[in-house]
Amino acid sequence: MDQNWQPLIEDLEQRNIRFIEVLHVDGRRLKGEVIGLGQGPAGFPQLIMKDTLNREIRLYFEAIRHIHY
């Protein structure tokens, strides 16, 4: 699923929702704190999060199936 998640992520930031769960296209569930939006090496947009162990997670929008908050 190729979806532009940017409006949802910006809405979460405006509403001060910090913690989300992301369903990855490969079936993994990633939980963490939203850091913001960024760009990958090729210039494609990414969601940037920190997991419960304080590790940075960067996900291309194409890798996101669903976002729960």
Short mmCIF file of N, CA, C and O in Angstrom, two decimals:
data_model
loop_
_atom_site.label_atom_id
_atom_site.label_comp_id
_atom_site.label_asym_id
_atom_site.label_seq_id
_atom_site.Cartn_x
_atom_site.Cartn_y
_atom_site.Cartn_z
N MET A 1 0.86 -1.18 0.00
CA MET A 1 0.00 0.00 0.00
C MET A 1 0.89 1.23 0.00
O MET A 1 1.70 1.43 0.89
N ASP A 2 0.78 2.03 -0.99
CA ASP A 2 1.54 3.27 -1.07
C ASP A 2 0.62 4.41 -0.65
O ASP A 2 -0.27 4.79 -1.38
N GLN A 3 0.85 4.93 0.54
CA GLN A 3 -0.01 5.98 1.06
C GLN A 3 0.86 7.11 1.59
O GLN A 3 1.93 6.87 2.13
N ASN A 4 0.39 8.33 1.45
CA ASN A 4 1.10 9.47 2.01
C ASN A 4 0.66 9.63 3.47
O ASN A 4 -0.46 10.08 3.73
N TRP A 5 1.53 9.27 4.38
CA TRP A 5 1.22 9.32 5.81
C TRP A 5 1.51 10.68 6.41
O TRP A 5 1.22 10.91 7.57
N GLN A 6 2.09 11.59 5.66
CA GLN A 6 2.51 12.88 6.20
C GLN A 6 1.38 13.65 6.88
O GLN A 6 1.58 14.13 8.00
N PRO A 7 0.17 13.78 6.29
CA PRO A 7 -0.89 14.52 6.98
C PRO A 7 -1.27 13.91 8.34
O PRO A 7 -1.49 14.63 9.31
N LEU A 8 -1.32 12.56 8.42
CA LEU A 8 -1.66 11.92 9.68
C LEU A 8 -0.57 12.17 10.72
O LEU A 8 -0.87 12.50 11.87
N ILE A 9 0.68 12.04 10.34
CA ILE A 9 1.79 12.24 11.27
C ILE A 9 1.82 13.69 11.76
O ILE A 9 2.01 13.95 12.95
N GLU A 10 1.60 14.65 10.86
CA GLU A 10 1.55 16.06 11.27
C GLU A 10 0.38 16.30 12.21
O GLU A 10 0.50 17.06 13.18
N ASP A 11 -0.77 15.65 11.97
CA ASP A 11 -1.93 15.78 12.86
C ASP A 11 -1.61 15.21 14.24
O ASP A 11 -1.98 15.80 15.26
N LEU A 12 -0.93 14.08 14.29
CA LEU A 12 -0.54 13.49 15.58
C LEU A 12 0.35 14.45 16.36
O LEU A 12 0.18 14.62 17.57
N GLU A 13 1.30 15.07 15.67
CA GLU A 13 2.20 16.02 16.32
C GLU A 13 1.43 17.23 16.85
O GLU A 13 1.67 17.69 17.96
N GLN A 14 0.48 17.75 16.07
CA GLN A 14 -0.32 18.90 16.51
C GLN A 14 -1.19 18.56 17.71
O GLN A 14 -1.45 19.41 18.56
N ARG A 15 -1.66 17.32 17.77
CA ARG A 15 -2.51 16.89 18.88
C ARG A 15 -1.71 16.34 20.05
O ARG A 15 -2.26 15.81 21.00
N ASN A 16 -0.38 16.45 19.98
CA ASN A 16 0.53 16.00 21.02
C ASN A 16 0.40 14.51 21.33
O ASN A 16 0.55 14.09 22.48
N ILE A 17 0.10 13.71 20.32
CA ILE A 17 0.10 12.26 20.46
C ILE A 17 1.51 11.80 20.16
O ILE A 17 2.00 11.95 19.05
N ARG A 18 2.17 11.26 21.18
CA ARG A 18 3.59 10.95 21.04
C ARG A 18 3.86 9.48 20.75
O ARG A 18 4.86 9.15 20.11
N PHE A 19 3.03 8.59 21.26
CA PHE A 19 3.33 7.17 21.15
C PHE A 19 2.36 6.48 20.19
O PHE A 19 1.15 6.67 20.28
N ILE A 20 2.94 5.71 19.27
CA ILE A 20 2.14 5.05 18.24
C ILE A 20 2.62 3.61 18.07
O ILE A 20 3.69 3.23 18.55
N GLU A 21 1.80 2.86 17.36
CA GLU A 21 2.18 1.52 16.93
C GLU A 21 2.02 1.49 15.41
O GLU A 21 0.99 1.91 14.89
N VAL A 22 3.04 1.01 14.73
CA VAL A 22 3.04 0.96 13.28
C VAL A 22 3.01 -0.50 12.84
O VAL A 22 3.82 -1.30 13.32
N LEU A 23 2.08 -0.83 11.97
CA LEU A 23 2.04 -2.15 11.37
C LEU A 23 2.85 -2.08 10.08
O LEU A 23 2.51 -1.34 9.16
N HIS A 24 3.94 -2.83 10.05
CA HIS A 24 4.85 -2.86 8.91
C HIS A 24 4.27 -3.80 7.84
O HIS A 24 3.52 -4.71 8.16
N VAL A 25 4.60 -3.58 6.58
CA VAL A 25 4.07 -4.43 5.51
C VAL A 25 4.49 -5.89 5.65
O VAL A 25 3.82 -6.77 5.14
N ASP A 26 5.58 -6.17 6.36
CA ASP A 26 6.01 -7.56 6.55
C ASP A 26 5.36 -8.21 7.77
O ASP A 26 5.69 -9.33 8.14
N GLY A 27 4.43 -7.48 8.44
CA GLY A 27 3.70 -8.05 9.56
C GLY A 27 4.20 -7.65 10.93
O GLY A 27 3.53 -7.90 11.94
N ARG A 28 5.38 -7.05 11.02
CA ARG A 28 5.89 -6.62 12.33
C ARG A 28 5.07 -5.47 12.87
O ARG A 28 4.52 -4.67 12.13
N ARG A 29 5.00 -5.39 14.19
CA ARG A 29 4.38 -4.26 14.88
C ARG A 29 5.48 -3.52 15.63
O ARG A 29 6.14 -4.09 16.48
N LEU A 30 5.66 -2.27 15.29
CA LEU A 30 6.71 -1.45 15.89
C LEU A 30 6.06 -0.39 16.77
O LEU A 30 5.20 0.36 16.29
N LYS A 31 6.46 -0.33 18.03
CA LYS A 31 5.90 0.64 18.96
C LYS A 31 6.97 1.64 19.34
O LYS A 31 8.13 1.28 19.50
N GLY A 32 6.56 2.90 19.50
CA GLY A 32 7.53 3.88 19.91
C GLY A 32 6.98 5.29 19.92
O GLY A 32 5.79 5.52 19.72
N GLU A 33 7.89 6.22 20.14
CA GLU A 33 7.57 7.64 20.22
C GLU A 33 7.85 8.30 18.89
O GLU A 33 8.92 8.10 18.29
N VAL A 34 6.92 9.10 18.42
CA VAL A 34 7.09 9.82 17.16
C VAL A 34 8.13 10.93 17.37
O VAL A 34 7.99 11.76 18.26
N ILE A 35 9.15 10.93 16.53
CA ILE A 35 10.14 12.00 16.54
C ILE A 35 9.79 13.03 15.47
O ILE A 35 9.93 14.22 15.67
N GLY A 36 9.32 12.54 14.33
CA GLY A 36 8.92 13.46 13.27
C GLY A 36 9.07 12.84 11.91
O GLY A 36 9.10 11.63 11.74
N LEU A 37 9.17 13.71 10.93
CA LEU A 37 9.32 13.30 9.54
C LEU A 37 10.73 13.62 9.08
O LEU A 37 11.34 14.59 9.53
N GLY A 38 11.23 12.82 8.17
CA GLY A 38 12.55 13.06 7.61
C GLY A 38 12.60 12.55 6.19
O GLY A 38 11.61 12.09 5.65
N GLN A 39 13.78 12.65 5.59
CA GLN A 39 13.99 12.14 4.24
C GLN A 39 15.09 11.10 4.28
O GLN A 39 16.09 11.26 4.98
N GLY A 40 14.89 10.04 3.51
CA GLY A 40 15.90 9.01 3.39
C GLY A 40 16.99 9.45 2.43
O GLY A 40 16.93 10.53 1.85
N PRO A 41 17.99 8.60 2.23
CA PRO A 41 19.11 8.93 1.35
C PRO A 41 18.68 9.28 -0.08
O PRO A 41 19.31 10.10 -0.72
N ALA A 42 17.60 8.67 -0.56
CA ALA A 42 17.14 8.94 -1.92
C ALA A 42 16.13 10.07 -1.98
O ALA A 42 15.57 10.36 -3.03
N GLY A 43 15.87 10.71 -0.84
CA GLY A 43 14.95 11.84 -0.82
C GLY A 43 13.51 11.48 -0.56
O GLY A 43 12.65 12.35 -0.56
N PHE A 44 13.22 10.20 -0.34
CA PHE A 44 11.85 9.78 -0.07
C PHE A 44 11.50 10.05 1.39
O PHE A 44 12.35 9.91 2.27
N PRO A 45 10.24 10.40 1.68
CA PRO A 45 9.86 10.72 3.06
C PRO A 45 9.88 9.49 3.98
O PRO A 45 9.61 8.37 3.53
N GLN A 46 10.22 9.74 5.24
CA GLN A 46 10.28 8.70 6.25
C GLN A 46 9.62 9.16 7.53
O GLN A 46 9.65 10.35 7.86
N LEU A 47 9.08 8.19 8.27
CA LEU A 47 8.63 8.41 9.63
C LEU A 47 9.80 8.07 10.53
O LEU A 47 10.44 7.03 10.36
N ILE A 48 10.10 8.94 11.48
CA ILE A 48 11.19 8.70 12.42
C ILE A 48 10.58 8.51 13.80
O ILE A 48 9.79 9.34 14.27
N MET A 49 10.94 7.39 14.45
CA MET A 49 10.45 7.05 15.78
C MET A 49 11.61 6.60 16.66
O MET A 49 12.67 6.30 16.16
N LYS A 50 11.36 6.54 17.96
CA LYS A 50 12.29 5.90 18.90
C LYS A 50 11.52 4.77 19.56
O LYS A 50 10.40 4.95 20.02
N ASP A 51 12.13 3.57 19.60
CA ASP A 51 11.45 2.44 20.22
C ASP A 51 11.64 2.47 21.73
O ASP A 51 12.22 3.41 22.28
N THR A 52 11.15 1.43 22.41
CA THR A 52 11.19 1.40 23.87
C THR A 52 12.61 1.28 24.42
O THR A 52 12.84 1.55 25.59
N LEU A 53 13.57 0.88 23.58
CA LEU A 53 14.96 0.80 23.98
C LEU A 53 15.75 2.03 23.55
O LEU A 53 16.98 2.03 23.55
N ASN A 54 15.02 3.08 23.12
CA ASN A 54 15.59 4.36 22.70
C ASN A 54 16.41 4.26 21.41
O ASN A 54 17.28 5.08 21.16
N ARG A 55 16.11 3.26 20.59
CA ARG A 55 16.76 3.13 19.28
C ARG A 55 15.94 3.86 18.24
O ARG A 55 14.71 3.83 18.28
N GLU A 56 16.61 4.49 17.31
CA GLU A 56 15.92 5.20 16.24
C GLU A 56 15.40 4.22 15.20
O GLU A 56 16.10 3.30 14.78
N ILE A 57 14.15 4.42 14.79
CA ILE A 57 13.53 3.62 13.74
C ILE A 57 13.13 4.59 12.63
O ILE A 57 12.49 5.60 12.88
N ARG A 58 13.54 4.27 11.41
CA ARG A 58 13.15 5.08 10.24
C ARG A 58 12.39 4.18 9.29
O ARG A 58 12.88 3.12 8.90
N LEU A 59 11.18 4.60 8.94
CA LEU A 59 10.34 3.80 8.06
C LEU A 59 9.92 4.62 6.85
O LEU A 59 9.38 5.72 7.00
N TYR A 60 10.19 4.07 5.66
CA TYR A 60 9.65 4.69 4.45
C TYR A 60 8.14 4.52 4.47
O TYR A 60 7.62 3.51 4.95
N PHE A 61 7.43 5.47 3.93
CA PHE A 61 5.97 5.41 3.91
C PHE A 61 5.47 4.13 3.24
O PHE A 61 4.45 3.57 3.63
N GLU A 62 6.17 3.65 2.22
CA GLU A 62 5.75 2.44 1.51
C GLU A 62 5.81 1.21 2.39
O GLU A 62 5.17 0.20 2.10
N ALA A 63 6.59 1.26 3.48
CA ALA A 63 6.72 0.11 4.39
C ALA A 63 5.65 0.12 5.50
O ALA A 63 5.58 -0.82 6.27
N ILE A 64 4.83 1.17 5.55
CA ILE A 64 3.82 1.28 6.59
C ILE A 64 2.48 0.79 6.05
O ILE A 64 1.99 1.28 5.05
N ARG A 65 1.92 -0.18 6.76
CA ARG A 65 0.59 -0.66 6.38
C ARG A 65 -0.49 0.10 7.13
O ARG A 65 -1.52 0.45 6.58
N HIS A 66 -0.26 0.36 8.43
CA HIS A 66 -1.25 1.07 9.24
C HIS A 66 -0.56 1.70 10.44
O HIS A 66 0.45 1.20 10.91
N ILE A 67 -1.13 2.80 10.94
CA ILE A 67 -0.63 3.45 12.14
C ILE A 67 -1.75 3.49 13.18
O ILE A 67 -2.85 3.96 12.88
N HIS A 68 -1.45 2.97 14.37
CA HIS A 68 -2.41 3.00 15.50
C HIS A 68 -1.89 4.02 16.52
O HIS A 68 -0.70 4.09 16.77
N TYR A 69 -2.79 4.75 17.13
CA TYR A 69 -2.40 5.69 18.17
C TYR A 69 -3.43 5.74 19.26
O TYR A 69 -4.50 5.20 19.14
#
